[in-house]
Tab-separated table of N, CA, C and O and ligand atoms in Angstrom:
chain	number	residue	atom	x	y	z
A	11	MET	N	132.089	10.953	-62.642
A	11	MET	CA	133.124	10.541	-61.329
A	11	MET	C	132.514	9.307	-60.656
A	11	MET	O	131.380	9.173	-60.181
A	12	CYS	N	133.467	8.470	-60.194
A	12	CYS	CA	133.120	7.407	-59.477
A	12	CYS	C	132.895	7.543	-57.971
A	12	CYS	O	133.093	8.352	-57.366
A	13	LEU	N	131.869	6.525	-57.334
A	13	LEU	CA	131.271	7.265	-56.086
A	13	LEU	C	132.334	7.152	-54.913
A	13	LEU	O	132.487	7.963	-54.189
A	14	PHE	N	133.461	6.459	-55.215
A	14	PHE	CA	134.618	6.565	-54.202
A	14	PHE	C	135.412	7.739	-54.500
A	14	PHE	O	135.934	8.323	-53.554
A	15	CYS	N	135.618	8.236	-55.786
A	15	CYS	CA	136.336	9.591	-55.821
A	15	CYS	C	135.383	10.592	-55.505
A	15	CYS	O	136.138	11.337	-54.908
A	16	GLU	N	133.916	10.562	-55.390
A	16	GLU	CA	133.445	11.322	-54.944
A	16	GLU	C	133.263	11.391	-53.456
A	16	GLU	O	133.534	12.543	-52.765
A	17	ILE	N	133.348	10.610	-52.590
A	17	ILE	CA	133.934	10.175	-51.137
A	17	ILE	C	134.952	10.916	-50.894
A	17	ILE	O	135.417	11.587	-50.006
A	18	ILE	N	136.059	10.662	-51.714
A	18	ILE	CA	137.285	11.023	-51.478
A	18	ILE	C	137.386	12.636	-51.550
A	18	ILE	O	138.317	13.440	-51.103
A	19	ASN	N	136.903	13.118	-52.585
A	19	ASN	CA	136.860	14.578	-52.714
A	19	ASN	C	135.896	15.352	-51.771
A	19	ASN	O	135.780	16.477	-51.925
A	20	GLY	N	135.155	14.407	-50.816
A	20	GLY	CA	134.151	15.073	-50.015
A	20	GLY	C	133.069	15.538	-50.624
A	20	GLY	O	132.057	16.168	-49.629
A	21	ASN	N	132.665	15.064	-51.921
A	21	ASN	CA	130.964	15.542	-52.368
A	21	ASN	C	129.955	14.703	-51.777
A	21	ASN	O	129.157	14.922	-51.552
A	22	ILE	N	130.659	13.337	-51.228
A	22	ILE	CA	129.816	12.338	-50.805
A	22	ILE	C	130.121	12.000	-49.461
A	22	ILE	O	131.387	11.920	-49.081
A	23	PRO	N	129.638	12.455	-48.353
A	23	PRO	CA	130.067	12.030	-46.798
A	23	PRO	C	130.276	10.832	-46.731
A	23	PRO	O	129.785	9.558	-47.212
A	24	SER	N	131.318	10.374	-45.789
A	24	SER	CA	131.471	9.021	-45.334
A	24	SER	C	132.078	9.456	-43.694
A	24	SER	O	132.343	10.388	-43.610
A	25	ALA	N	132.067	8.230	-43.100
A	25	ALA	CA	132.540	7.992	-41.921
A	25	ALA	C	134.005	7.810	-41.919
A	25	ALA	O	134.450	6.471	-42.188
A	26	LYS	N	134.941	8.650	-41.896
A	26	LYS	CA	136.405	8.515	-42.123
A	26	LYS	C	137.011	7.948	-40.678
A	26	LYS	O	136.604	8.447	-39.714
A	27	VAL	N	137.968	6.974	-41.075
A	27	VAL	CA	138.497	6.599	-39.856
A	27	VAL	C	140.257	6.704	-39.865
A	27	VAL	O	140.589	6.820	-39.117
A	28	TYR	N	140.204	6.892	-41.222
A	28	TYR	CA	141.913	7.345	-41.445
A	28	TYR	C	141.897	8.032	-43.009
A	28	TYR	O	141.504	7.866	-43.814
A	29	GLU	N	142.768	8.889	-42.844
A	29	GLU	CA	143.221	9.883	-44.299
A	29	GLU	C	144.448	10.278	-44.227
A	29	GLU	O	145.128	10.835	-43.028
A	30	ASP	N	145.410	10.066	-45.319
A	30	ASP	CA	146.691	10.848	-45.444
A	30	ASP	C	146.577	11.285	-46.925
A	30	ASP	O	145.441	11.079	-47.584
A	31	ASP	N	147.606	11.525	-47.305
A	31	ASP	CA	147.669	12.335	-48.835
A	31	ASP	C	147.351	11.283	-49.915
A	31	ASP	O	147.011	11.594	-51.050
A	32	MET	N	147.813	9.718	-49.423
A	32	MET	CA	147.566	8.823	-50.714
A	32	MET	C	146.389	7.785	-50.375
A	32	MET	O	145.715	7.432	-51.509
A	33	ILE	N	145.722	7.890	-49.064
A	33	ILE	CA	144.665	7.022	-48.987
A	33	ILE	C	143.781	7.378	-47.855
A	33	ILE	O	143.815	8.257	-47.140
A	34	LEU	N	142.390	6.787	-48.190
A	34	LEU	CA	141.277	7.226	-47.289
A	34	LEU	C	140.672	5.713	-46.916
A	34	LEU	O	140.560	5.148	-47.473
A	35	ALA	N	140.458	5.795	-45.540
A	35	ALA	CA	139.636	4.575	-44.983
A	35	ALA	C	138.403	5.162	-44.503
A	35	ALA	O	138.401	6.347	-43.684
A	36	PHE	N	137.317	4.375	-44.582
A	36	PHE	CA	135.964	5.064	-44.035
A	36	PHE	C	135.254	3.659	-43.637
A	36	PHE	O	135.352	2.393	-44.140
A	37	LYS	N	134.202	3.850	-43.068
A	37	LYS	CA	133.214	2.630	-42.639
A	37	LYS	C	132.454	2.201	-43.659
A	37	LYS	O	131.820	3.032	-44.598
A	38	ASP	N	132.236	0.977	-43.976
A	38	ASP	CA	131.343	0.487	-45.053
A	38	ASP	C	130.046	0.891	-44.445
A	38	ASP	O	129.394	0.710	-43.399
A	39	ILE	N	128.939	1.340	-45.512
A	39	ILE	CA	127.880	1.611	-45.236
A	39	ILE	C	126.838	0.640	-44.947
A	39	ILE	O	125.610	0.951	-44.259
A	40	ASN	N	127.435	-0.406	-45.258
A	40	ASN	CA	126.581	-1.805	-44.868
A	40	ASN	C	127.374	-2.799	-44.259
A	40	ASN	O	127.591	-4.083	-45.124
A	41	PRO	N	127.774	-2.815	-43.120
A	41	PRO	CA	128.768	-3.502	-42.493
A	41	PRO	C	128.190	-4.883	-42.378
A	41	PRO	O	127.190	-5.359	-42.121
A	42	VAL	N	129.468	-5.799	-42.555
A	42	VAL	CA	128.789	-7.249	-42.448
A	42	VAL	C	129.625	-7.837	-41.241
A	42	VAL	O	129.166	-9.000	-40.942
A	43	ALA	N	130.183	-6.975	-40.799
A	43	ALA	CA	130.646	-7.560	-38.897
A	43	ALA	C	130.798	-6.134	-38.228
A	43	ALA	O	130.727	-5.103	-38.756
A	44	PRO	N	131.299	-6.438	-36.943
A	44	PRO	CA	131.417	-5.156	-36.207
A	44	PRO	C	132.078	-4.355	-36.577
A	44	PRO	O	132.168	-3.339	-36.421
A	45	VAL	N	133.375	-4.578	-37.139
A	45	VAL	CA	134.539	-3.675	-37.811
A	45	VAL	C	134.226	-4.206	-39.373
A	45	VAL	O	134.369	-5.035	-39.748
A	46	HIS	N	133.975	-3.081	-39.986
A	46	HIS	CA	133.969	-3.281	-41.505
A	46	HIS	C	134.320	-1.573	-42.220
A	46	HIS	O	133.616	-0.944	-42.277
A	47	ILE	N	135.747	-1.832	-42.594
A	47	ILE	CA	136.147	-0.566	-43.076
A	47	ILE	C	136.832	-0.882	-44.649
A	47	ILE	O	137.172	-1.836	-44.894
A	48	LEU	N	136.327	0.157	-45.144
A	48	LEU	CA	137.190	0.203	-46.604
A	48	LEU	C	138.440	1.093	-46.822
A	48	LEU	O	138.298	2.209	-46.535
A	49	VAL	N	139.341	0.682	-47.351
A	49	VAL	CA	140.632	1.474	-47.419
A	49	VAL	C	140.960	1.425	-49.071
A	49	VAL	O	140.979	0.434	-49.762
A	50	THR	N	140.958	2.754	-49.182
A	50	THR	CA	141.051	3.029	-50.983
A	50	THR	C	142.332	4.099	-51.148
A	50	THR	O	142.525	4.673	-50.373
A	51	PRO	N	142.616	3.891	-52.376
A	51	PRO	CA	143.664	4.967	-52.869
A	51	PRO	C	143.101	6.120	-53.352
A	51	PRO	O	141.947	6.066	-54.055
A	52	LYS	N	143.805	7.420	-53.069
A	52	LYS	CA	143.215	8.709	-53.188
A	52	LYS	C	143.273	8.657	-55.155
A	52	LYS	O	142.598	9.563	-55.408
A	53	GLU	N	144.216	7.833	-55.514
A	53	GLU	CA	144.228	8.128	-56.949
A	53	GLU	C	143.038	6.996	-57.683
A	53	GLU	O	143.210	5.484	-57.070
A	54	HIS	N	142.531	7.413	-58.906
A	54	HIS	CA	141.500	6.224	-58.987
A	54	HIS	C	142.011	5.259	-59.965
A	54	HIS	O	142.698	5.334	-61.068
A	55	ILE	N	142.144	3.791	-59.530
A	55	ILE	CA	142.429	2.714	-59.790
A	55	ILE	C	141.363	1.915	-59.910
A	55	ILE	O	140.550	1.670	-58.875
A	56	ALA	N	141.066	1.054	-61.047
A	56	ALA	CA	139.463	0.588	-61.271
A	56	ALA	C	139.446	-0.791	-60.118
A	56	ALA	O	138.479	-0.939	-59.424
A	57	CYS	N	140.633	-1.661	-60.345
A	57	CYS	CA	140.790	-2.648	-59.815
A	57	CYS	C	141.922	-3.476	-59.671
A	57	CYS	O	142.914	-2.826	-60.478
A	58	VAL	N	142.271	-4.531	-59.340
A	58	VAL	CA	143.446	-5.108	-58.906
A	58	VAL	C	144.206	-5.326	-60.461
A	58	VAL	O	145.363	-5.104	-60.691
A	59	ASN	N	143.310	-5.682	-61.317
A	59	ASN	CA	143.857	-5.813	-62.637
A	59	ASN	C	144.732	-4.541	-63.262
A	59	ASN	O	145.474	-4.784	-64.120
A	60	ASP	N	144.428	-3.387	-62.626
A	60	ASP	CA	144.778	-2.177	-63.120
A	60	ASP	C	145.819	-1.608	-62.351
A	60	ASP	O	146.666	-0.583	-62.403
A	61	ILE	N	146.434	-2.336	-61.422
A	61	ILE	CA	147.531	-2.031	-60.557
A	61	ILE	C	148.841	-2.067	-61.445
A	61	ILE	O	149.087	-3.336	-62.113
A	62	THR	N	149.646	-1.249	-61.412
A	62	THR	CA	150.753	-1.212	-62.191
A	62	THR	C	151.943	-0.828	-61.571
A	62	THR	O	152.010	-0.393	-60.343
A	63	ALA	N	153.384	-0.862	-62.269
A	63	ALA	CA	154.623	-0.420	-61.364
A	63	ALA	C	154.640	0.863	-61.140
A	63	ALA	O	155.476	1.198	-60.050
A	64	GLU	N	153.889	2.165	-61.855
A	64	GLU	CA	153.758	3.131	-61.448
A	64	GLU	C	152.614	3.326	-60.396
A	64	GLU	O	152.991	4.645	-59.478
A	65	ASN	N	151.434	2.884	-60.182
A	65	ASN	CA	150.681	3.191	-59.155
A	65	ASN	C	150.856	2.295	-57.924
A	65	ASN	O	149.881	2.384	-56.891
A	66	SER	N	151.484	1.162	-58.078
A	66	SER	CA	151.491	0.193	-57.145
A	66	SER	C	152.168	0.661	-55.438
A	66	SER	O	151.728	-0.070	-54.415
A	67	LYS	N	152.412	1.719	-55.448
A	67	LYS	CA	152.815	2.445	-54.621
A	67	LYS	C	151.642	2.824	-53.653
A	67	LYS	O	151.793	2.491	-52.148
A	68	PHE	N	150.428	3.191	-54.040
A	68	PHE	CA	149.263	3.412	-53.407
A	68	PHE	C	148.604	1.790	-52.506
A	68	PHE	O	148.541	1.991	-51.300
A	69	VAL	N	149.185	0.538	-53.072
A	69	VAL	CA	148.739	-0.416	-52.902
A	69	VAL	C	149.569	-0.802	-51.626
A	69	VAL	O	149.266	-1.350	-50.462
A	70	SER	N	150.753	-0.606	-51.576
A	70	SER	CA	151.898	-0.923	-50.558
A	70	SER	C	151.495	0.078	-49.313
A	70	SER	O	151.812	-0.350	-48.356
A	71	HIS	N	151.348	1.306	-49.712
A	71	HIS	CA	150.957	2.077	-48.592
A	71	HIS	C	149.963	1.826	-48.081
A	71	HIS	O	149.851	1.802	-46.656
A	72	ILE	N	148.875	1.231	-48.813
A	72	ILE	CA	147.626	0.749	-47.888
A	72	ILE	C	147.935	-0.430	-47.056
A	72	ILE	O	147.473	-0.466	-45.924
A	73	PHE	N	148.588	-1.387	-47.438
A	73	PHE	CA	148.870	-2.411	-46.625
A	73	PHE	C	149.887	-1.947	-45.332
A	73	PHE	O	149.635	-2.738	-44.399
A	74	GLU	N	150.701	-0.974	-45.575
A	74	GLU	CA	151.623	-0.344	-44.480
A	74	GLU	C	150.567	0.367	-43.471
A	74	GLU	O	150.992	-0.011	-42.196
A	75	LYS	N	149.514	0.548	-43.827
A	75	LYS	CA	148.484	1.305	-42.947
A	75	LYS	C	147.325	0.484	-42.441
A	75	LYS	O	147.169	1.035	-41.228
A	76	ILE	N	147.229	-0.712	-43.022
A	76	ILE	CA	145.863	-1.682	-42.487
A	76	ILE	C	146.132	-1.836	-41.008
A	76	ILE	O	145.275	-1.842	-40.251
A	77	PRO	N	147.484	-2.320	-40.652
A	77	PRO	CA	147.684	-2.617	-38.997
A	77	PRO	C	147.044	-1.626	-38.111
A	77	PRO	O	146.324	-1.761	-37.134
A	78	GLU	N	147.608	-0.354	-38.633
A	78	GLU	CA	147.265	0.929	-37.809
A	78	GLU	C	146.011	1.227	-37.838
A	78	GLU	O	145.175	1.487	-36.679
A	79	ILE	N	145.053	1.307	-38.883
A	79	ILE	CA	143.803	1.612	-39.077
A	79	ILE	C	142.830	0.442	-38.273
A	79	ILE	O	142.112	0.583	-37.486
A	80	ALA	N	143.429	-0.963	-38.584
A	80	ALA	CA	142.644	-1.904	-37.574
A	80	ALA	C	142.923	-1.790	-36.218
A	80	ALA	O	141.676	-1.943	-35.297
A	81	LYS	N	143.903	-1.601	-35.724
A	81	LYS	CA	144.181	-1.375	-34.131
A	81	LYS	C	143.435	0.015	-33.892
A	81	LYS	O	142.681	-0.071	-32.672
A	82	SER	N	143.459	1.097	-34.677
A	82	SER	CA	142.601	2.244	-33.957
A	82	SER	C	140.969	1.876	-33.940
A	82	SER	O	140.598	2.506	-33.627
A	83	GLN	N	140.622	0.542	-34.611
A	83	GLN	CA	138.981	0.142	-34.377
A	83	GLN	C	138.913	-1.027	-33.743
A	83	GLN	O	137.941	-1.614	-33.309
A	84	GLY	N	140.023	-1.149	-32.654
A	84	GLY	CA	140.130	-2.039	-31.582
A	84	GLY	C	140.193	-3.457	-32.050
A	84	GLY	O	140.166	-4.435	-31.042
A	85	ILE	N	140.910	-3.977	-32.991
A	85	ILE	CA	141.364	-5.301	-33.388
A	85	ILE	C	142.523	-5.310	-34.100
A	85	ILE	O	143.284	-4.428	-34.817
A	86	GLU	N	143.141	-6.561	-33.687
A	86	GLU	CA	144.184	-7.005	-34.391
A	86	GLU	C	144.196	-8.292	-35.011
A	86	GLU	O	145.159	-8.802	-35.764
A	87	SER	N	142.986	-8.977	-35.074
A	87	SER	CA	143.078	-9.876	-35.884
A	87	SER	C	141.799	-9.594	-36.782
A	87	SER	O	140.801	-9.028	-36.364
A	88	TYR	N	141.832	-9.860	-38.216
A	88	TYR	CA	141.005	-9.481	-39.127
A	88	TYR	C	141.348	-10.148	-40.594
A	88	TYR	O	142.033	-10.769	-40.741
A	89	ARG	N	140.201	-9.919	-41.341
A	89	ARG	CA	140.237	-10.577	-42.828
A	89	ARG	C	140.304	-9.403	-43.636
A	89	ARG	O	139.496	-8.123	-43.322
A	90	VAL	N	141.573	-9.518	-44.499
A	90	VAL	CA	141.510	-7.990	-45.621
A	90	VAL	C	140.831	-9.062	-47.092
A	90	VAL	O	141.264	-9.823	-47.329
A	91	ILE	N	140.049	-8.127	-47.452
A	91	ILE	CA	139.229	-8.809	-48.544
A	91	ILE	C	139.452	-8.032	-49.624
A	91	ILE	O	139.202	-6.350	-49.782
A	92	ASN	N	139.704	-8.242	-51.185
A	92	ASN	CA	139.213	-7.554	-52.418
A	92	ASN	C	138.564	-8.162	-53.417
A	92	ASN	O	138.916	-9.335	-53.675
A	93	ASN	N	137.548	-7.701	-53.674
A	93	ASN	CA	136.817	-8.236	-54.913
A	93	ASN	C	137.216	-7.797	-56.083
A	93	ASN	O	137.238	-6.346	-56.160
A	94	CYS	N	137.775	-8.361	-57.111
A	94	CYS	CA	138.245	-7.874	-58.387
A	94	CYS	C	137.383	-8.079	-59.416
A	94	CYS	O	137.164	-9.343	-59.862
A	95	GLY	N	136.456	-7.365	-59.931
A	95	GLY	CA	135.546	-8.062	-60.991
A	95	GLY	C	134.365	-8.428	-60.669
A	95	GLY	O	133.627	-8.376	-59.543
A	96	GLU	N	133.242	-8.315	-61.874
A	96	GLU	CA	131.759	-8.924	-61.546
A	96	GLU	C	131.683	-10.177	-61.021
A	96	GLU	O	130.900	-10.282	-59.941
A	97	ASP	N	132.455	-11.223	-61.487
A	97	ASP	CA	132.203	-12.690	-60.862
A	97	ASP	C	132.397	-12.452	-59.237
A	97	ASP	O	131.993	-13.210	-58.461
A	98	ALA	N	133.594	-11.609	-59.097
A	98	ALA	CA	133.949	-11.805	-57.476
A	98	ALA	C	132.956	-10.851	-56.822
A	98	ALA	O	133.153	-10.602	-55.446
A	99	GLY	N	132.050	-10.205	-57.407
A	99	GLY	CA	131.136	-9.330	-56.593
A	99	GLY	C	131.832	-7.716	-56.318
A	99	GLY	O	131.056	-7.175	-55.565
A	100	GLN	N	132.436	-7.316	-57.557
A	100	GLN	CA	133.045	-5.776	-57.048
A	100	GLN	C	131.885	-5.084	-57.644
A	100	GLN	O	131.345	-5.024	-58.925
A	101	THR	N	131.351	-4.081	-56.782
A	101	THR	CA	130.383	-3.284	-56.953
A	101	THR	C	130.745	-1.862	-57.394
A	101	THR	O	130.085	-1.086	-58.009
A	102	VAL	N	131.711	-1.777	-56.869
A	102	VAL	CA	132.484	-0.306	-56.994
A	102	VAL	C	133.687	-0.343	-57.572
A	102	VAL	O	134.537	-0.924	-56.844
A	103	MET	N	133.571	0.177	-58.863
A	103	MET	CA	135.242	0.205	-59.778
A	103	MET	C	135.920	1.063	-59.383
A	103	MET	O	136.376	1.631	-60.090
A	104	HIS	N	136.276	1.148	-57.950
A	104	HIS	CA	137.327	2.027	-57.679
A	104	HIS	C	138.013	1.097	-56.516
A	104	HIS	O	137.699	0.721	-55.398
A	105	LEU	N	139.219	0.555	-56.963
A	105	LEU	CA	140.101	-0.273	-55.843
A	105	LEU	C	139.815	-0.060	-54.364
A	105	LEU	O	140.087	1.181	-53.895
A	106	HIS	N	139.449	-1.212	-53.723
A	106	HIS	CA	139.514	-0.959	-52.398
A	106	HIS	C	139.563	-2.375	-51.531
A	106	HIS	O	139.384	-3.222	-52.230
A	107	PHE	N	139.983	-1.914	-50.290
A	107	PHE	CA	140.124	-3.461	-49.575
A	107	PHE	C	139.403	-3.372	-48.465
A	107	PHE	O	139.380	-2.326	-47.768
A	108	HIS	N	138.434	-4.561	-48.005
A	108	HIS	CA	137.827	-4.603	-46.655
A	108	HIS	C	138.694	-4.998	-45.779
A	108	HIS	O	139.512	-6.202	-45.747
A	109	ILE	N	138.393	-4.279	-44.673
A	109	ILE	CA	138.985	-4.905	-43.430
A	109	ILE	C	137.952	-5.271	-42.603
A	109	ILE	O	136.959	-4.400	-42.097
A	110	ILE	N	137.874	-6.322	-42.138
A	110	ILE	CA	136.677	-7.171	-41.565
A	110	ILE	C	136.954	-7.719	-40.201
A	110	ILE	O	137.796	-8.598	-40.444
A	111	GLY	N	136.432	-7.608	-39.228
A	111	GLY	CA	136.568	-8.162	-37.940
A	111	GLY	C	135.734	-7.809	-36.755
A	111	GLY	O	134.822	-7.390	-37.146
A	112	GLY	N	136.422	-8.021	-35.632
A	112	GLY	CA	135.405	-7.946	-34.567
A	112	GLY	C	134.455	-9.073	-34.224
A	112	GLY	O	133.588	-9.066	-33.518
A	113	VAL	N	134.629	-10.303	-34.902
A	113	VAL	CA	133.706	-11.269	-34.872
A	113	VAL	C	134.716	-12.572	-35.344
A	113	VAL	O	135.433	-12.531	-36.138
A	114	GLU	N	134.187	-13.758	-34.616
A	114	GLU	CA	135.213	-14.866	-35.037
A	114	GLU	C	134.605	-15.646	-36.660
A	114	GLU	O	133.711	-15.974	-36.673
A	115	MET	N	135.410	-15.790	-37.307
A	115	MET	CA	134.974	-15.993	-38.785
A	115	MET	C	135.385	-17.341	-39.097
A	115	MET	O	134.800	-17.889	-39.969
A	116	GLY	N	136.365	-18.041	-38.306
A	116	GLY	CA	136.936	-19.510	-38.877
A	116	GLY	C	137.644	-19.259	-40.054
A	116	GLY	O	137.990	-18.295	-40.500
A	117	GLU	N	138.062	-20.312	-40.442
A	117	GLU	CA	139.151	-20.524	-41.488
A	117	GLU	C	138.710	-20.539	-43.077
A	117	GLU	O	139.293	-20.298	-43.696
A	118	LYS	N	137.095	-20.734	-43.070
A	118	LYS	CA	136.980	-21.080	-44.567
A	118	LYS	C	136.431	-19.481	-45.244
A	118	LYS	O	136.269	-18.477	-44.559
A	119	ILE	N	136.914	-19.468	-46.417
A	119	ILE	CA	136.900	-17.933	-47.154
A	119	ILE	C	135.375	-17.958	-47.756
A	119	ILE	O	134.940	-16.943	-47.584
A	120	LEU	N	134.917	-19.257	-48.157
A	120	LEU	CA	133.323	-18.937	-48.830
A	120	LEU	C	132.688	-19.869	-47.911
A	120	LEU	O	132.964	-20.672	-47.431
B	201	LIG	P1	132.730	-4.269	-53.446
B	201	LIG	O1	131.579	-5.355	-53.567
B	201	LIG	O2	133.793	-5.114	-53.031
B	201	LIG	O3	133.122	-3.314	-54.251
B	201	LIG	O4	132.509	-3.414	-52.046
B	201	LIG	C1	131.563	-2.239	-52.170
B	201	LIG	C2	131.455	-1.713	-50.981
B	201	LIG	O5	130.895	-0.259	-50.769
B	201	LIG	C3	130.068	-2.756	-50.433
B	201	LIG	O6	130.307	-3.239	-49.208
B	201	LIG	C4	129.145	-1.190	-49.854
B	201	LIG	O7	128.277	-1.588	-48.710
B	201	LIG	C5	130.031	-0.480	-49.939
B	201	LIG	N1	129.339	1.056	-49.913
B	201	LIG	C6	128.741	1.087	-51.174
B	201	LIG	N2	128.487	2.967	-50.956
B	201	LIG	C7	129.003	3.000	-49.876
B	201	LIG	C8	128.974	4.448	-49.381
B	201	LIG	N3	128.495	5.643	-49.759
B	201	LIG	N4	129.758	4.655	-48.017
B	201	LIG	C9	130.425	3.572	-47.597
B	201	LIG	N5	130.193	2.486	-48.371
B	201	LIG	C10	129.655	2.176	-49.190
B	202	LIG	ZN1	137.314	6.284	-58.498
């Protein structure tokens, strides 16, 4: 079972910040900014390439909840990042969106 499925099942601990029946949000273990949260669907979807008409409800739900999750961490301005695949630096093959904020980042993406 993949690392984030283990976290979702509670077999591996995480610093949970939001949970409902479809998604889990927890603090990144290696934060790159004062706020660094990962939001992930409870169903295993490997990456953006595997989003379908059947499972896209998890993705829309994640984005419906991102503002609330960010606000709970004290930020209303943030960057949402997804890495899809090896070249993009995806290291955990379970779809997740990074919410990064609490610092001025400027407009450059890379
Ligand atoms: P990505 O490179 O987009 O696949 O991001 C994976 C993220 O998961 C990285 O930012 C890691 O720091 C984070 N990560 C890895 N293991 C854990 C863990 N056990 N708990 C929380 N975050 C983790
Ligand atoms: Zn998984």
